[in-house]
PDB file of C-alpha atoms in Angstrom:
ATOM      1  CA  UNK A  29      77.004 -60.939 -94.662  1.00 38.00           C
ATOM      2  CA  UNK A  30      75.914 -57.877 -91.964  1.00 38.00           C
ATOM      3  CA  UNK A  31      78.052 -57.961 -89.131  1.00 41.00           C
ATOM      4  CA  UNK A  32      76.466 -58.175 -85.302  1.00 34.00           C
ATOM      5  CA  UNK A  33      77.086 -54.603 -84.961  1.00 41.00           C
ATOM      6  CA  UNK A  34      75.378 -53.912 -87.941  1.00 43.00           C
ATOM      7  CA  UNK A  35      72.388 -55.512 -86.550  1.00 41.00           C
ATOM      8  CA  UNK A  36      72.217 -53.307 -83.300  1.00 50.00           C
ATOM      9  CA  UNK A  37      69.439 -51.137 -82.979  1.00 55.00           C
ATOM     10  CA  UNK A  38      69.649 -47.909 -85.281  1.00 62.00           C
ATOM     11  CA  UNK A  39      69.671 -44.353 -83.257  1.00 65.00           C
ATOM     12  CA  UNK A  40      65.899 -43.875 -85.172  1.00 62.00           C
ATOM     13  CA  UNK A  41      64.814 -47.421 -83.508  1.00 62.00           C
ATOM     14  CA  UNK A  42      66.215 -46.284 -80.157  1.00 63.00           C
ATOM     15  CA  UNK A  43      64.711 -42.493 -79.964  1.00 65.00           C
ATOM     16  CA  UNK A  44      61.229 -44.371 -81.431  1.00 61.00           C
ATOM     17  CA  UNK A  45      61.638 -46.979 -78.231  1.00 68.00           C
ATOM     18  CA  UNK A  46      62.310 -44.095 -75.965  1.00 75.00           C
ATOM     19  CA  UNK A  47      59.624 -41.928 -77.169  1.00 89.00           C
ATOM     20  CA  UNK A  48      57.156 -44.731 -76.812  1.00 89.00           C
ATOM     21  CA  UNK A  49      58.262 -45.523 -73.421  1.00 91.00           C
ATOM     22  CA  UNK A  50      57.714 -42.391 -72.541  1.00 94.00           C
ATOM     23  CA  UNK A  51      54.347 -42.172 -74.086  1.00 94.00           C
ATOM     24  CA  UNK A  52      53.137 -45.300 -71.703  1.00 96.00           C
ATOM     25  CA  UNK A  53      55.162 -43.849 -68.470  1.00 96.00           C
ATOM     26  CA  UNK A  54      53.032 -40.416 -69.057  1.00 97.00           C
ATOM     27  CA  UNK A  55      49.810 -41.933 -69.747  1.00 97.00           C
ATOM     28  CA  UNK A  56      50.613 -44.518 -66.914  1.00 98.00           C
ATOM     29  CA  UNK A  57      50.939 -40.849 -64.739  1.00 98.00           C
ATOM     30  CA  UNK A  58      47.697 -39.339 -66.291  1.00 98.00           C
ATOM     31  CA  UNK A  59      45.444 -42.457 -65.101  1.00 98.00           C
ATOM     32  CA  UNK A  60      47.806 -42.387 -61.544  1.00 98.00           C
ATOM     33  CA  UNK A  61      46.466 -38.744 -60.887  1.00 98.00           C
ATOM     34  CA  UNK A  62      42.738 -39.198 -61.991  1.00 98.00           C
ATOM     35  CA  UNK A  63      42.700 -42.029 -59.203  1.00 98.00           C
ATOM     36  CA  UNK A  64      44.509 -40.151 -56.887  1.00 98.00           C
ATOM     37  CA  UNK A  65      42.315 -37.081 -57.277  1.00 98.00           C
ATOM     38  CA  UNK A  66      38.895 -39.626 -56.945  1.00 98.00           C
ATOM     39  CA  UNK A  67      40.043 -40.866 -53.694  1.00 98.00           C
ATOM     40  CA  UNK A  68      41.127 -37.565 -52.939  1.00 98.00           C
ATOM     41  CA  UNK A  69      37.755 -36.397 -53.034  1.00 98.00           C
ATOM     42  CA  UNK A  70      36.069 -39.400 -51.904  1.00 98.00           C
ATOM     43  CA  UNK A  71      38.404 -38.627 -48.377  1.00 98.00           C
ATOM     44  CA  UNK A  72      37.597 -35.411 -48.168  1.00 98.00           C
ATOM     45  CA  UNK A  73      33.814 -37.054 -48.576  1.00 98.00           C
ATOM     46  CA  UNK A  74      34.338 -38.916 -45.411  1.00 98.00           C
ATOM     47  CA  UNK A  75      36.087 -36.429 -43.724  1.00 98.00           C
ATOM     48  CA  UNK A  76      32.505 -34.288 -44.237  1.00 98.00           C
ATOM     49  CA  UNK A  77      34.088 -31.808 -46.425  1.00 98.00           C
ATOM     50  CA  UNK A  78      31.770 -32.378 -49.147  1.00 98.00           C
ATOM     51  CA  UNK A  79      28.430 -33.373 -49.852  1.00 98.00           C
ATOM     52  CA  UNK A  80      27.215 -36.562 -51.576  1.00 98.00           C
ATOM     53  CA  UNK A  81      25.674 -34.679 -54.369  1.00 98.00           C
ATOM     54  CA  UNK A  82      28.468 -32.600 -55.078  1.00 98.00           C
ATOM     55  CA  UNK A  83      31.262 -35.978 -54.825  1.00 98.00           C
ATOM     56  CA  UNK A  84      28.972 -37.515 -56.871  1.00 98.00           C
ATOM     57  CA  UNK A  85      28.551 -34.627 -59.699  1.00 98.00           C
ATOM     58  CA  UNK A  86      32.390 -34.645 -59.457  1.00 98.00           C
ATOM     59  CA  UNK A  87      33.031 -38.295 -59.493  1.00 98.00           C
ATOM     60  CA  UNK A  88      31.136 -37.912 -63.021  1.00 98.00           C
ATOM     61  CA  UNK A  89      32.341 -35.042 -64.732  1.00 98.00           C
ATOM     62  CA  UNK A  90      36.170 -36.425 -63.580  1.00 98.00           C
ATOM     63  CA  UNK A  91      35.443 -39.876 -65.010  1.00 98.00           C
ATOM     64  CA  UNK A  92      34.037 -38.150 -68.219  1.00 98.00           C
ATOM     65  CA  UNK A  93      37.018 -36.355 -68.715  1.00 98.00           C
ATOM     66  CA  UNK A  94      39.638 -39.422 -67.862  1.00 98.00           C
ATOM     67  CA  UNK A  95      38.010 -41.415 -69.978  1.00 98.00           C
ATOM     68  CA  UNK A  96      37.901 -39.210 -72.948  1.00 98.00           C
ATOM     69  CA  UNK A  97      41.825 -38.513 -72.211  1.00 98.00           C
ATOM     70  CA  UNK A  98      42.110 -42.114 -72.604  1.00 98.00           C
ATOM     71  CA  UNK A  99      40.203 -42.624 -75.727  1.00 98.00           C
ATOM     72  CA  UNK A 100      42.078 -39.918 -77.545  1.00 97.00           C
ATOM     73  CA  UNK A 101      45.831 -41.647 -76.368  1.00 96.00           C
ATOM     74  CA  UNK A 102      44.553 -44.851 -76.981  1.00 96.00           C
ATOM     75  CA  UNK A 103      43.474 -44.353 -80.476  1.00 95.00           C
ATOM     76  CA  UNK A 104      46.975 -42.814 -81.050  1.00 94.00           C
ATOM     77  CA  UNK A 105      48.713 -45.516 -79.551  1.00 94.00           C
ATOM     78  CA  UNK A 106      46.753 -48.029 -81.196  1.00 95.00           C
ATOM     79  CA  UNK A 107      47.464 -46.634 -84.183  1.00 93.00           C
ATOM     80  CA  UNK A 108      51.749 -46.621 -83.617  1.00 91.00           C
ATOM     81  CA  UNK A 109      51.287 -50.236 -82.461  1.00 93.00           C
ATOM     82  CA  UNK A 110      49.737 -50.890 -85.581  1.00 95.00           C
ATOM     83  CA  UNK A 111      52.209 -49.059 -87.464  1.00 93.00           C
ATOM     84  CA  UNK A 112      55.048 -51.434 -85.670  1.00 91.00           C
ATOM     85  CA  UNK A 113      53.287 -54.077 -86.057  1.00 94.00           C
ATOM     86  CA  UNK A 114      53.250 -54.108 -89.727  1.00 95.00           C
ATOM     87  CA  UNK A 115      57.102 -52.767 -90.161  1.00 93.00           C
ATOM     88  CA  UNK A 116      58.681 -55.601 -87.716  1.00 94.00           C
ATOM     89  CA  UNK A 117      56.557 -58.046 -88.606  1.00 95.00           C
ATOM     90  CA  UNK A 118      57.841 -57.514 -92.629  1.00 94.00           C
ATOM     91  CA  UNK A 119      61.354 -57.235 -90.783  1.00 94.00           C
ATOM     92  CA  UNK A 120      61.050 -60.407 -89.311  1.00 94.00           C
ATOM     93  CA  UNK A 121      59.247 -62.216 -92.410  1.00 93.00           C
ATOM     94  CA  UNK A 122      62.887 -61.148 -94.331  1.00 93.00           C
ATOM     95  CA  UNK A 123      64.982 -62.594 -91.303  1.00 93.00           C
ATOM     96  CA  UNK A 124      63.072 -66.051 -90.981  1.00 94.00           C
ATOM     97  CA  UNK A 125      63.327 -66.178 -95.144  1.00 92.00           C
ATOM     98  CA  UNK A 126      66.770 -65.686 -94.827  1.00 91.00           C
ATOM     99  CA  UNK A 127      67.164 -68.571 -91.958  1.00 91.00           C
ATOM    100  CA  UNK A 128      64.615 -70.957 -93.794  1.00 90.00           C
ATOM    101  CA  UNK A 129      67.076 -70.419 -97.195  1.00 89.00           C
ATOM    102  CA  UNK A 130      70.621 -70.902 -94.887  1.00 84.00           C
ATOM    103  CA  UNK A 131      69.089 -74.757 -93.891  1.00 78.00           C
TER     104      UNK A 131
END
């Protein structure tokens, strides 16, 4: 019988948590900045800076290019969640096997 230390989270499972963390704090930051830069422009707008057809030309290309960003992270993402999904989901098929054959 595995000890409750032996249980803890390997040092692969925590770098793979970190990393992934990491991945949603950066892409979290990516879609942050594409706002910011939209109402950025859409001030400067207001303020009379720009022009309407130039804002809009800009609100396009800038939404173009966030959401392509976004497709490209979320198919990789999608893909690691995926991944996960199928190698805890056997994990936890063995641990309620296990429980199911202690009762």
């Amino acid at each position: 019988m595995k000890k409750f230390a032996d249980m803890e989270t390997s040092p692969d499972d925590m770098e793979l948590h970190e990393t992934k963390t990491e991945v949603y704090e950066t892409w979290a930051g990516i879609n942050r900045a594409f706002e910011q830069i939209i109402s950025a422009v859409g001030k400067l707008h207001k303020l009379g800076v720009l022009s309407d057809d130039y804002v809009t030309d800009q609100d396009t290309i800038t939404n173009d290019l966030w959401a392509k960003i976004n497709t490209q992270i979320l198919k990789k993402v999608s893909e690691r969640e995926e991944d996960d999904r199928n190698h805890y989901g056997k994990m936890r098929a063995t641990i309620e096997r296990r429980i199911r054959g202690r009762q």
